[in-house]
Amino acid sequence: ELTQEQKDRLQFVMDSYSKNRIPQDIATKLVLQDENNTDENFVFLTDMATSHVQVLVEFTKKLPGFQTLDHEDQIALLKGSAVEAMFLRSAELFNRKLLEWNTDLLEERIRNSGISNDYINPMFNFYKSVGELKMTKEEYAVLTAVVILTPDRQYIKDKESVEKLQEPFLDILEKLCKIHHPKNPQQFARLLGRLTELRTFSHHHTEMLLSWRVN
Amino acid sequence: PASNLGLEDIIRKALMGNYDD
């Protein structure tokens, strides 16, 4: 069972995670724009990525202890985790059908945005492999906190302080896995395994943006 | 436009609560 302190922490993070939404005007754009050309999809995806980052920063600011970190370390954590958190959030949106809009339409726009299939196919494979874990909303939220508070990001000066902030979330995540997936003792290890996969996306994302810009 | 801002700019502005761009 979670301790009372862990329950309070989880509740606090869930409240903030629930507000973690892409603004309606961007969502509306997806539905209203009939024209489906590469340039428009490019602008659409960059707008959506920007919103993703802004929403992520708002979520991060409320993580207990984050605001006590050195300001440049705060930026280094966010820079190091933004892409991973974005892919994790996308995986959640696709798998839990959180989008009020059709995910098929979104997939079509992503596939028709000038990004090479070499990058897109592994991304949709990742969504599928995350989907197989049948994660709950709590697990997504806490895993996102774990991703953001990763102490070994580049340029972090005070790794120890970050570690101290991440640990309580790892403990909660381990318990949640046991509570929600009693028949699957490997759940916690599998979730952490997905983080390794996420890291490769961070690397691919940089290459992908470069090739996209050239095109 | 936001699409011309780099990731770090977006993060710095958002940390300060500045969403004008």
Short mmCIF file of C-alpha atoms in Angstrom, two decimals, chain A residues 25-172:
data_model
loop_
_atom_site.label_atom_id
_atom_site.label_comp_id
_atom_site.label_asym_id
_atom_site.label_seq_id
_atom_site.Cartn_x
_atom_site.Cartn_y
_atom_site.Cartn_z
CA ASP A 25 -7.41 26.04 -30.47
CA ILE A 26 -4.62 23.73 -31.65
CA ALA A 27 -6.89 20.71 -31.32
CA THR A 28 -9.55 22.54 -33.35
CA LYS A 29 -7.03 23.27 -36.09
CA LEU A 30 -6.55 19.54 -36.57
CA VAL A 31 -10.23 18.94 -37.07
CA LEU A 32 -11.07 22.01 -39.14
CA GLN A 33 -8.25 22.02 -41.63
CA ASP A 34 -9.29 19.95 -44.58
CA GLU A 35 -6.22 20.66 -46.55
CA ASN A 36 -3.63 18.10 -45.75
CA ASN A 37 -0.46 19.35 -47.36
CA THR A 38 3.08 18.86 -46.11
CA ASP A 39 3.73 22.54 -45.27
CA GLU A 40 0.59 22.90 -43.19
CA ASN A 41 1.30 19.66 -41.39
CA PHE A 42 4.78 20.95 -40.62
CA VAL A 43 3.39 24.13 -39.03
CA PHE A 44 0.72 22.12 -37.24
CA LEU A 45 3.27 19.73 -35.73
CA THR A 46 5.62 22.53 -34.64
CA ASP A 47 2.71 24.36 -32.97
CA MET A 48 1.71 21.15 -31.24
CA ALA A 49 5.27 20.45 -30.10
CA THR A 50 5.54 23.99 -28.68
CA SER A 51 2.29 23.51 -26.75
CA HIS A 52 3.55 20.17 -25.51
CA VAL A 53 6.68 21.83 -24.09
CA GLN A 54 4.74 24.69 -22.46
CA VAL A 55 2.33 22.27 -20.81
CA LEU A 56 5.26 20.11 -19.71
CA VAL A 57 6.95 23.10 -18.06
CA GLU A 58 3.75 23.93 -16.15
CA PHE A 59 3.54 20.31 -14.94
CA THR A 60 7.24 20.29 -13.99
CA LYS A 61 7.04 23.55 -12.02
CA LYS A 62 4.58 21.86 -9.69
CA LEU A 63 6.68 18.74 -9.05
CA PRO A 64 7.53 18.86 -5.33
CA GLY A 65 10.97 20.40 -4.84
CA PHE A 66 11.59 21.31 -8.48
CA GLN A 67 11.50 25.05 -7.81
CA THR A 68 14.19 24.66 -5.14
CA LEU A 69 16.71 23.45 -7.76
CA ASP A 70 19.27 25.75 -9.32
CA HIS A 71 17.62 27.66 -12.19
CA GLU A 72 20.09 26.46 -14.84
CA ASP A 73 19.66 22.87 -13.58
CA GLN A 74 15.89 23.31 -14.00
CA ILE A 75 16.46 24.27 -17.64
CA ALA A 76 18.94 21.42 -18.18
CA LEU A 77 16.40 18.92 -16.81
CA LEU A 78 13.65 20.22 -19.04
CA LYS A 79 15.86 20.41 -22.12
CA GLY A 80 17.08 16.87 -21.49
CA SER A 81 13.63 15.40 -20.98
CA ALA A 82 11.26 17.39 -23.22
CA VAL A 83 11.50 15.09 -26.22
CA GLU A 84 11.17 11.94 -24.11
CA ALA A 85 8.23 13.34 -22.16
CA MET A 86 6.61 14.35 -25.45
CA PHE A 87 6.89 10.85 -26.89
CA LEU A 88 5.59 9.34 -23.66
CA ARG A 89 2.64 11.72 -23.68
CA SER A 90 1.95 10.92 -27.34
CA ALA A 91 2.02 7.22 -26.50
CA GLU A 92 -0.56 7.84 -23.79
CA LEU A 93 -2.77 9.91 -26.11
CA PHE A 94 -2.70 7.25 -28.80
CA ASN A 95 -3.24 4.32 -26.46
CA ARG A 96 -5.84 5.76 -24.15
CA LYS A 97 -7.62 7.60 -26.96
CA LEU A 98 -7.44 10.77 -24.89
CA LEU A 99 -7.78 12.87 -27.97
CA GLU A 100 -11.31 13.96 -28.60
CA TRP A 101 -10.31 13.90 -32.23
CA ASN A 102 -9.62 10.90 -34.31
CA THR A 103 -6.16 9.44 -33.74
CA ASP A 104 -6.25 8.03 -37.27
CA LEU A 105 -6.45 11.59 -38.59
CA LEU A 106 -3.50 12.61 -36.44
CA GLU A 107 -1.51 9.59 -37.61
CA GLU A 108 -2.26 10.55 -41.21
CA ARG A 109 -1.02 14.10 -40.62
CA ILE A 110 2.16 12.84 -38.99
CA ARG A 111 2.76 10.40 -41.83
CA ASN A 112 2.17 13.18 -44.35
CA SER A 113 4.46 15.82 -42.86
CA GLY A 114 7.66 15.20 -44.78
CA ILE A 115 9.20 13.12 -41.99
CA SER A 116 10.86 9.94 -43.23
CA ASN A 117 9.17 6.62 -42.45
CA ASP A 118 12.49 5.53 -40.95
CA TYR A 119 11.62 7.78 -38.00
CA ILE A 120 7.87 7.43 -37.99
CA ASN A 121 7.61 3.65 -37.95
CA PRO A 122 9.73 3.17 -34.78
CA MET A 123 7.60 5.84 -33.12
CA PHE A 124 4.33 4.02 -33.81
CA ASN A 125 6.01 0.74 -32.79
CA PHE A 126 6.91 2.40 -29.51
CA TYR A 127 3.31 3.51 -28.98
CA LYS A 128 2.28 -0.09 -29.52
CA SER A 129 4.86 -1.51 -27.10
CA VAL A 130 3.79 1.02 -24.46
CA GLY A 131 0.16 0.12 -25.14
CA GLU A 132 0.88 -3.52 -24.33
CA LEU A 133 1.81 -2.51 -20.77
CA LYS A 134 -1.77 -1.35 -20.14
CA MET A 135 -0.51 1.54 -18.03
CA THR A 136 -2.91 3.47 -15.84
CA LYS A 137 -3.13 7.26 -15.85
CA GLU A 138 -1.25 7.30 -12.52
CA GLU A 139 1.57 5.23 -14.00
CA TYR A 140 1.89 7.60 -16.98
CA ALA A 141 1.97 10.65 -14.70
CA VAL A 142 4.53 9.23 -12.27
CA LEU A 143 6.69 7.82 -15.08
CA THR A 144 6.68 11.29 -16.64
CA ALA A 145 7.90 12.75 -13.33
CA VAL A 146 10.64 10.09 -13.25
CA VAL A 147 11.66 11.02 -16.83
CA ILE A 148 11.82 14.74 -16.04
CA LEU A 149 13.77 14.24 -12.80
CA THR A 150 16.53 12.12 -14.37
CA PRO A 151 19.75 13.10 -12.59
CA ASP A 152 22.24 12.14 -15.31
CA ARG A 153 21.15 14.65 -17.94
CA GLN A 154 23.81 16.73 -19.60
CA TYR A 155 24.91 19.97 -17.83
CA ILE A 156 23.32 19.12 -14.46
CA LYS A 157 25.52 20.57 -11.73
CA ASP A 158 23.78 19.20 -8.62
CA LYS A 159 22.86 15.62 -9.52
CA GLU A 160 22.36 14.63 -5.89
CA SER A 161 19.49 17.07 -5.36
CA VAL A 162 17.79 15.79 -8.52
CA GLU A 163 18.22 12.21 -7.36
CA LYS A 164 16.53 13.07 -4.07
CA LEU A 165 13.54 14.47 -5.96
CA GLN A 166 13.32 11.45 -8.29
CA GLU A 167 13.54 8.70 -5.67
CA PRO A 168 10.11 9.16 -4.06
CA PHE A 169 8.53 8.89 -7.53
CA LEU A 170 10.37 5.65 -8.29
CA ASP A 171 9.12 4.23 -4.97
CA ILE A 172 5.53 5.23 -5.77
#
